[in-house]
Short mmCIF file of C-alpha atoms in Angstrom, two decimals:
data_model
loop_
_atom_site.label_atom_id
_atom_site.label_comp_id
_atom_site.label_asym_id
_atom_site.label_seq_id
_atom_site.Cartn_x
_atom_site.Cartn_y
_atom_site.Cartn_z
CA UNK E 1 107.85 396.49 58.55
CA UNK E 2 111.09 396.87 59.89
CA UNK E 3 111.32 395.63 63.61
CA UNK E 4 110.78 398.84 65.89
CA UNK E 5 114.34 398.92 66.77
CA UNK E 6 115.82 398.47 63.54
CA UNK E 7 113.27 401.44 62.31
CA UNK E 8 114.86 403.59 64.99
CA UNK E 9 118.03 403.13 64.19
CA UNK E 10 117.56 403.87 60.68
CA UNK E 11 115.82 407.08 61.75
CA UNK E 12 118.67 408.12 63.73
CA UNK E 13 120.90 407.61 61.05
CA UNK E 14 118.52 409.40 59.09
CA UNK E 15 118.37 412.89 61.29
CA UNK E 16 122.63 412.92 60.10
CA UNK E 17 123.35 415.72 57.52
CA UNK E 18 123.81 414.38 54.30
CA UNK E 19 122.32 411.07 55.11
CA UNK E 20 118.88 410.41 53.12
CA UNK E 21 116.86 407.08 54.00
CA UNK E 22 118.47 404.77 51.54
CA UNK E 23 121.47 405.57 52.82
CA UNK E 24 120.29 405.52 56.75
CA UNK E 25 119.17 401.89 55.65
CA UNK E 26 122.05 400.41 54.16
CA UNK E 27 124.30 401.97 57.55
CA UNK E 28 121.67 400.96 59.51
CA UNK E 29 121.86 397.12 57.73
CA UNK E 30 125.68 397.02 57.84
CA UNK E 31 125.77 398.07 61.35
CA UNK E 32 123.24 394.66 61.93
CA UNK E 33 124.55 392.28 59.75
CA UNK E 34 128.57 393.16 59.43
CA UNK E 35 129.34 394.99 62.51
CA UNK E 36 131.30 393.33 65.09
CA UNK E 37 129.52 393.61 68.39
CA UNK E 38 133.08 395.53 69.93
CA UNK E 39 132.72 397.59 66.63
CA UNK E 40 129.07 398.99 67.52
CA UNK E 41 129.91 399.10 71.53
CA UNK E 42 133.17 401.03 70.35
CA UNK E 43 131.31 402.96 67.75
CA UNK E 44 128.27 404.27 70.27
CA UNK E 45 130.67 404.72 72.92
CA UNK E 46 132.66 407.37 70.62
CA UNK E 47 129.74 409.52 70.12
CA UNK E 48 128.97 409.78 74.24
CA UNK E 49 132.61 410.22 74.84
CA UNK E 50 133.28 412.69 72.27
CA UNK E 51 130.10 414.76 73.21
CA UNK E 52 131.33 414.62 76.71
CA UNK E 53 134.54 415.50 76.28
CA UNK E 54 134.89 418.13 73.59
CA UNK E 55 134.42 421.91 74.68
CA UNK E 56 134.68 425.09 73.01
CA UNK E 57 138.41 426.62 73.51
CA UNK E 58 137.82 429.18 75.71
CA UNK E 59 140.51 431.43 73.89
CA UNK E 60 139.25 430.85 70.60
CA UNK E 61 135.49 428.92 70.76
CA UNK E 62 137.55 425.66 68.05
CA UNK E 63 136.31 422.42 69.45
CA UNK E 64 139.15 421.08 71.80
CA UNK E 65 139.06 418.72 73.80
CA UNK E 66 141.80 420.40 75.95
CA UNK E 67 141.72 423.67 77.50
CA UNK E 68 143.10 425.95 75.82
CA UNK E 69 142.81 423.74 72.17
CA UNK E 70 146.44 421.93 71.10
CA UNK E 71 146.74 425.58 68.10
CA UNK E 72 146.05 427.90 70.60
CA UNK E 73 149.12 426.28 73.41
CA UNK E 74 151.54 425.56 70.48
CA UNK E 75 154.67 427.25 71.30
CA UNK E 76 155.14 427.29 67.73
CA UNK E 77 151.67 429.65 66.59
CA UNK E 78 152.41 433.13 65.99
CA UNK E 79 150.32 434.67 68.09
CA UNK E 80 150.13 437.77 66.35
CA UNK E 81 147.77 437.07 64.05
CA UNK E 82 143.96 435.69 63.81
CA UNK E 83 142.06 433.90 61.53
CA UNK E 84 138.33 434.37 62.04
CA UNK E 85 136.07 431.86 60.79
CA UNK E 86 132.52 430.56 60.43
CA UNK E 87 133.12 426.86 61.85
CA UNK E 88 135.05 424.59 63.48
CA UNK E 89 135.37 422.45 59.28
CA UNK E 90 136.86 425.98 58.06
CA UNK E 91 139.76 425.71 60.60
CA UNK E 92 140.50 422.32 59.60
CA UNK E 93 139.95 422.96 56.14
CA UNK E 94 142.79 426.36 56.57
CA UNK E 95 144.86 423.76 59.00
CA UNK E 96 145.09 421.06 55.48
CA UNK E 97 146.73 423.68 53.37
CA UNK E 98 149.88 423.53 55.87
CA UNK E 99 150.17 427.56 55.03
CA UNK E 100 148.91 429.53 58.41
CA UNK E 101 150.82 429.33 61.44
CA UNK E 102 148.55 431.81 63.22
CA UNK E 103 145.76 431.53 65.44
CA UNK E 104 142.00 431.32 64.58
CA UNK E 105 138.54 432.75 66.09
CA UNK E 106 135.47 431.06 65.61
CA UNK E 107 132.62 432.56 65.50
CA UNK E 108 130.03 429.66 65.38
CA UNK E 109 128.05 431.22 62.08
CA UNK E 110 127.44 434.32 60.98
CA UNK E 111 125.54 437.29 61.24
CA UNK E 112 121.79 436.77 59.75
CA UNK E 113 118.98 439.63 60.59
CA UNK E 114 116.61 437.42 58.37
CA UNK E 115 117.08 434.35 60.83
CA UNK E 116 117.37 437.04 63.83
CA UNK E 117 121.09 436.01 64.72
CA UNK E 118 122.65 439.25 65.96
CA UNK E 119 126.28 440.15 66.95
CA UNK E 120 125.23 438.49 70.31
CA UNK E 121 124.74 434.82 68.71
CA UNK E 122 127.92 434.54 67.67
CA UNK E 123 131.49 434.83 69.42
CA UNK E 124 131.91 438.46 68.63
CA UNK E 125 132.71 439.69 71.96
CA UNK E 126 135.26 436.34 72.62
CA UNK E 127 137.21 438.10 69.63
CA UNK E 128 137.57 441.59 71.05
CA UNK E 129 138.31 440.35 74.36
CA UNK E 130 141.70 438.74 72.49
CA UNK E 131 142.23 442.16 71.48
CA UNK E 132 142.90 443.90 75.16
CA UNK E 133 146.61 443.78 74.72
CA UNK E 134 148.50 444.48 71.66
CA UNK E 135 149.91 440.91 71.54
CA UNK E 136 147.52 440.72 68.07
CA UNK E 137 148.92 442.69 64.64
CA UNK E 138 146.13 441.03 62.15
CA UNK E 139 143.39 439.82 62.34
CA UNK E 140 142.22 438.23 59.09
CA UNK E 141 138.58 437.93 57.99
CA UNK E 142 138.21 434.47 56.23
CA UNK E 143 134.03 434.24 57.09
CA UNK E 144 132.01 432.58 53.74
CA UNK E 145 131.89 434.99 50.97
CA UNK E 146 127.88 435.07 50.84
CA UNK E 147 125.73 437.53 52.14
CA UNK E 148 125.97 436.64 55.59
CA UNK E 149 129.94 436.01 56.09
CA UNK E 150 130.39 439.55 54.41
CA UNK E 151 127.92 441.76 56.16
CA UNK E 152 129.71 439.96 59.61
CA UNK E 153 133.02 440.70 58.37
CA UNK E 154 132.59 444.23 57.57
CA UNK E 155 130.74 444.29 60.97
CA UNK E 156 133.80 442.83 62.83
CA UNK E 157 136.26 445.45 60.74
CA UNK E 158 133.94 448.37 62.01
CA UNK E 159 134.15 447.04 65.25
CA UNK E 160 138.02 446.45 65.35
CA UNK E 161 138.72 449.75 63.57
CA UNK E 162 139.28 451.49 67.96
CA UNK E 163 142.03 448.72 67.81
CA UNK E 164 145.67 449.15 67.14
CA UNK E 165 144.89 445.85 64.83
CA UNK E 166 145.32 445.67 61.06
CA UNK E 167 142.08 443.87 59.28
CA UNK E 168 142.09 441.60 56.70
CA UNK E 169 139.92 439.95 54.22
CA UNK E 170 141.07 436.33 52.29
CA UNK E 171 141.17 437.02 48.62
CA UNK E 172 137.87 436.07 46.34
CA UNK E 173 138.49 435.63 42.42
CA UNK E 174 139.12 432.62 40.16
CA UNK E 175 139.42 429.43 41.87
CA UNK E 176 142.79 427.74 40.70
CA UNK E 177 142.14 424.74 38.36
CA UNK E 178 138.78 426.00 37.01
CA UNK E 179 138.19 427.44 33.79
CA UNK E 180 137.56 431.57 33.51
CA UNK E 181 134.57 431.00 31.03
CA UNK E 182 132.45 429.48 33.71
CA UNK E 183 133.19 431.80 36.37
CA UNK E 184 130.59 433.95 37.90
CA UNK E 185 129.83 437.35 37.26
CA UNK E 186 130.80 438.29 40.49
CA UNK E 187 133.77 436.19 41.02
CA UNK E 188 134.82 437.46 37.59
CA UNK E 189 134.32 441.60 38.78
CA UNK E 190 136.33 440.14 42.45
CA UNK E 191 138.88 438.80 40.41
CA UNK E 192 139.44 441.54 37.79
CA UNK E 193 139.62 443.87 41.40
CA UNK E 194 142.07 442.02 43.38
CA UNK E 195 144.70 442.18 40.59
CA UNK E 196 148.04 442.46 42.01
CA UNK E 197 151.26 443.40 39.73
CA UNK E 198 153.10 440.23 38.48
CA UNK G 1 145.45 418.64 63.86
CA UNK G 2 141.65 417.61 65.31
CA UNK G 3 141.80 416.60 69.21
CA UNK G 4 141.78 413.19 69.38
CA UNK G 5 138.62 412.37 70.37
CA UNK G 6 137.15 414.13 66.87
CA UNK G 7 139.42 412.04 64.44
CA UNK G 8 138.18 408.64 66.74
CA UNK G 9 134.55 409.88 66.20
CA UNK G 10 135.18 411.00 62.11
CA UNK G 11 137.26 407.51 61.59
CA UNK G 12 134.38 405.58 62.85
CA UNK G 13 131.92 407.08 60.81
CA UNK G 14 133.99 406.24 58.03
CA UNK G 15 133.67 402.84 58.25
CA UNK G 16 130.13 402.95 57.61
CA UNK G 17 128.96 402.35 53.46
CA UNK G 18 128.87 405.20 51.42
CA UNK G 19 130.64 407.57 53.72
CA UNK G 20 133.35 409.34 52.62
CA UNK G 21 136.21 411.12 54.73
CA UNK G 22 134.11 415.04 53.96
CA UNK G 23 130.99 413.18 54.90
CA UNK G 24 132.04 411.88 57.94
CA UNK G 25 134.00 414.86 59.33
CA UNK G 26 130.79 416.85 58.30
CA UNK G 27 128.49 414.40 60.45
CA UNK G 28 131.09 414.37 63.34
CA UNK G 29 130.55 417.87 63.88
CA UNK G 30 127.16 417.99 63.31
CA UNK G 31 127.15 415.99 66.43
CA UNK G 32 129.43 418.34 68.48
CA UNK G 33 127.82 421.19 66.93
CA UNK G 34 124.23 420.85 66.37
CA UNK G 35 122.72 417.64 68.25
CA UNK G 36 122.03 417.59 71.88
CA UNK G 37 123.64 415.68 74.81
CA UNK G 38 120.40 414.16 74.99
CA UNK G 39 120.39 413.19 71.64
CA UNK G 40 123.72 412.24 70.96
CA UNK G 41 122.79 409.50 74.19
CA UNK G 42 120.22 408.37 71.99
CA UNK G 43 122.21 408.02 69.48
CA UNK G 44 124.39 405.88 71.12
CA UNK G 45 121.79 403.70 73.17
CA UNK G 46 120.05 402.72 69.51
CA UNK G 47 123.01 400.91 68.12
CA UNK G 48 123.99 399.54 71.34
CA UNK G 49 120.64 398.04 72.01
CA UNK G 50 119.96 397.29 67.91
CA UNK G 51 123.15 395.21 68.44
CA UNK G 52 122.12 393.64 71.39
CA UNK G 53 118.42 393.11 70.87
CA UNK G 54 117.91 392.32 66.75
CA UNK G 55 119.13 388.09 66.15
CA UNK G 56 118.01 386.28 63.12
CA UNK G 57 114.24 384.75 62.85
CA UNK G 58 114.90 380.97 63.65
CA UNK G 59 112.14 380.55 60.46
CA UNK G 60 113.41 383.15 57.96
CA UNK G 61 116.72 384.25 58.80
CA UNK G 62 115.83 387.69 58.43
CA UNK G 63 116.58 390.37 61.45
CA UNK G 64 114.38 390.96 64.24
CA UNK G 65 114.07 391.59 67.50
CA UNK G 66 110.71 389.26 67.93
CA UNK G 67 111.19 385.12 67.60
CA UNK G 68 109.97 384.68 65.23
CA UNK G 69 109.68 387.51 63.39
CA UNK G 70 106.51 389.72 63.07
CA UNK G 71 106.16 388.44 59.30
CA UNK G 72 106.91 384.91 59.64
CA UNK G 73 104.32 385.25 63.09
CA UNK G 74 101.39 386.94 61.04
CA UNK G 75 98.44 385.11 60.42
CA UNK G 76 97.93 387.78 57.40
CA UNK G 77 100.45 386.20 55.31
CA UNK G 78 100.20 383.06 52.80
CA UNK G 79 102.96 381.06 54.19
CA UNK G 80 102.12 378.49 51.43
CA UNK G 81 105.08 381.30 49.07
CA UNK G 82 108.29 381.78 50.40
CA UNK G 83 110.58 384.16 48.48
CA UNK G 84 114.02 383.61 48.54
CA UNK G 85 116.51 386.84 49.11
CA UNK G 86 119.62 387.48 49.49
CA UNK G 87 119.95 390.08 52.16
CA UNK G 88 117.09 392.06 54.49
CA UNK G 89 117.64 394.82 52.51
CA UNK G 90 115.92 393.20 49.89
CA UNK G 91 113.22 392.23 52.07
CA UNK G 92 112.21 395.94 52.74
CA UNK G 93 112.56 396.68 49.00
CA UNK G 94 109.68 394.15 48.45
CA UNK G 95 108.18 395.37 51.80
CA UNK G 96 107.42 398.34 50.22
CA UNK G 97 105.46 397.64 47.16
CA UNK G 98 102.50 396.43 48.93
CA UNK G 99 102.49 393.26 46.99
CA UNK G 100 104.35 390.60 48.18
CA UNK G 101 101.81 388.49 51.06
CA UNK G 102 103.62 385.41 51.21
CA UNK G 103 106.95 384.68 53.17
CA UNK G 104 110.63 385.24 52.75
CA UNK G 105 114.01 383.53 53.27
CA UNK G 106 117.19 385.45 53.55
CA UNK G 107 119.90 383.66 52.68
CA UNK G 108 122.70 386.31 53.65
CA UNK G 109 124.74 386.26 50.63
CA UNK G 110 125.04 384.35 47.64
CA UNK G 111 127.61 381.53 46.30
CA UNK G 112 130.41 382.90 45.02
CA UNK G 113 133.09 380.27 44.87
CA UNK G 114 136.14 382.99 44.01
CA UNK G 115 135.24 384.61 47.26
CA UNK G 116 135.19 381.04 49.18
CA UNK G 117 131.48 381.08 49.71
CA UNK G 118 130.01 377.35 49.64
CA UNK G 119 126.28 376.11 50.60
CA UNK G 120 127.17 376.03 53.71
CA UNK G 121 128.35 379.28 54.60
CA UNK G 122 124.48 380.64 53.33
CA UNK G 123 121.29 379.70 54.80
CA UNK G 124 120.24 377.23 52.22
CA UNK G 125 119.89 374.28 54.78
CA UNK G 126 117.47 376.23 56.99
CA UNK G 127 115.29 377.07 53.82
CA UNK G 128 114.95 373.08 52.85
CA UNK G 129 113.90 372.76 56.32
CA UNK G 130 111.10 374.67 55.61
CA UNK G 131 109.76 372.40 52.86
CA UNK G 132 110.08 369.29 55.48
CA UNK G 133 106.05 369.32 55.33
CA UNK G 134 103.60 370.03 52.60
CA UNK G 135 102.44 374.15 53.54
CA UNK G 136 104.75 375.54 50.82
CA UNK G 137 103.33 375.32 47.37
CA UNK G 138 106.03 377.41 45.64
CA UNK G 139 109.62 378.70 45.79
CA UNK G 140 110.09 382.42 44.15
CA UNK G 141 114.20 382.65 43.25
CA UNK G 142 114.39 386.37 44.31
CA UNK G 143 118.52 386.63 44.42
CA UNK G 144 120.16 389.54 42.74
CA UNK G 145 120.14 389.31 38.18
CA UNK G 146 124.08 388.76 38.94
CA UNK G 147 126.36 385.68 38.33
CA UNK G 148 126.23 384.44 41.58
CA UNK G 149 122.82 385.73 42.43
CA UNK G 150 121.61 383.89 39.38
CA UNK G 151 124.16 381.00 39.99
CA UNK G 152 122.58 381.06 43.63
CA UNK G 153 119.10 380.27 42.09
CA UNK G 154 119.96 377.88 39.68
CA UNK G 155 122.11 376.14 42.49
CA UNK G 156 119.07 375.99 44.96
CA UNK G 157 116.29 375.25 42.17
CA UNK G 158 118.39 371.99 41.81
CA UNK G 159 118.08 371.07 45.61
CA UNK G 160 114.54 371.56 45.31
CA UNK G 161 113.89 369.22 42.18
CA UNK G 162 112.99 366.18 45.11
CA UNK G 163 110.44 368.50 46.53
CA UNK G 164 107.00 368.98 45.78
CA UNK G 165 107.16 372.79 45.17
CA UNK G 166 106.71 374.68 42.35
CA UNK G 167 110.87 376.98 41.42
CA UNK G 168 110.19 380.30 40.37
CA UNK G 169 112.66 382.66 39.27
CA UNK G 170 111.61 387.01 39.44
CA UNK G 171 111.47 388.44 35.58
CA UNK G 172 113.96 390.14 34.16
CA UNK G 173 112.85 392.81 31.82
CA UNK G 174 113.47 396.67 31.08
CA UNK G 175 112.72 398.22 33.84
CA UNK G 176 109.40 400.63 34.18
CA UNK G 177 110.30 404.09 33.03
CA UNK G 178 113.32 403.34 31.16
CA UNK G 179 113.68 404.09 27.09
CA UNK G 180 114.88 400.68 25.17
CA UNK G 181 117.14 402.05 23.51
CA UNK G 182 119.56 402.29 26.75
CA UNK G 183 118.74 398.95 27.62
CA UNK G 184 121.77 396.57 27.92
CA UNK G 185 122.39 393.56 25.56
CA UNK G 186 121.48 390.77 27.92
CA UNK G 187 118.72 393.07 29.71
CA UNK G 188 117.22 393.47 26.08
CA UNK G 189 117.48 388.97 25.47
CA UNK G 190 115.73 388.46 29.01
CA UNK G 191 113.17 391.08 27.69
CA UNK G 192 112.59 389.42 24.69
CA UNK G 193 112.01 385.97 25.88
CA UNK G 194 109.96 386.85 28.51
CA UNK G 195 107.95 388.19 26.41
CA UNK G 196 104.20 387.29 27.57
CA UNK G 197 100.67 387.42 25.73
CA UNK G 198 99.03 390.82 25.51
#
């Protein structure tokens, strides 16, 4: 027996990823009870503003409010290396390491014949366009180690064969800090296969 | 190295209860990547609309978009019983049981001398006003079974002594479906004290 407006607010938050009914209620009541009117208006504005201002970078296809994006336009980045990822979240995760200084390419998904996602549905052609001159020397396939992610990496690496670029795949193995005995079989096999001289 | 607008969006969601940095990022990217522009605008509008339209019911102090609220104005509710709770969420929880047909009174907090919350800071006077005629026969204290909630219940029950109303407290005991051996001591004591003839 919530007021209709409250019910609408709860339902909006319930649609967000990771938010169930109970969390959505908690958030809605927080906004109504504890958030100042200014804060609520500012939250509302930032949602529409973000949606209006954020577009895909014409070069790397990452989400951006400049064109090209900050990473693509930075003179400090090494433009001979492109790291191919599935989503903008993956770019954030790699950037957070502060260890990669090259450029990115965001596919916005992975090939999935079961779900009808074909090469034309993700940003593969945009990647090929970036290889038209000989600036890029290496393409790192950093798609997820899932069936679809791996298939996508293999598919793209074949497409890249005619180009004069080195195509690499990020390493798979035992995550740091975890316990060998709890690793799954496939990870263990990959870790053995990928062993390196100490 | 998020675009400023994306960072602002993430920070807004991070301020909500139960949402950490990672969830806020996930929600922000969901809005930017997967939500339609119409849905985002609608979400933005509902936040400001809710904040504008929702006020406190002049009778029970619950959040409402009508005045008085739907419960207070319903002819089907028993207006001789008032259930006193700390927050609008508590009203939702009790309404969800479909077992209570009386009215509510929302205190918007509990007495907490440590945090400087005195009787004037919560809606106690508004409760007393509702007892001015002799319609109300019973007031059920359903504040939380915490130190502050219990103190609030005791404080209010003393204030109500001069009025011709029965003051009751919701039962405390072993929750249904749980295991006796894992109940804490105080709950177990309350369960024994509150035993009833079978």
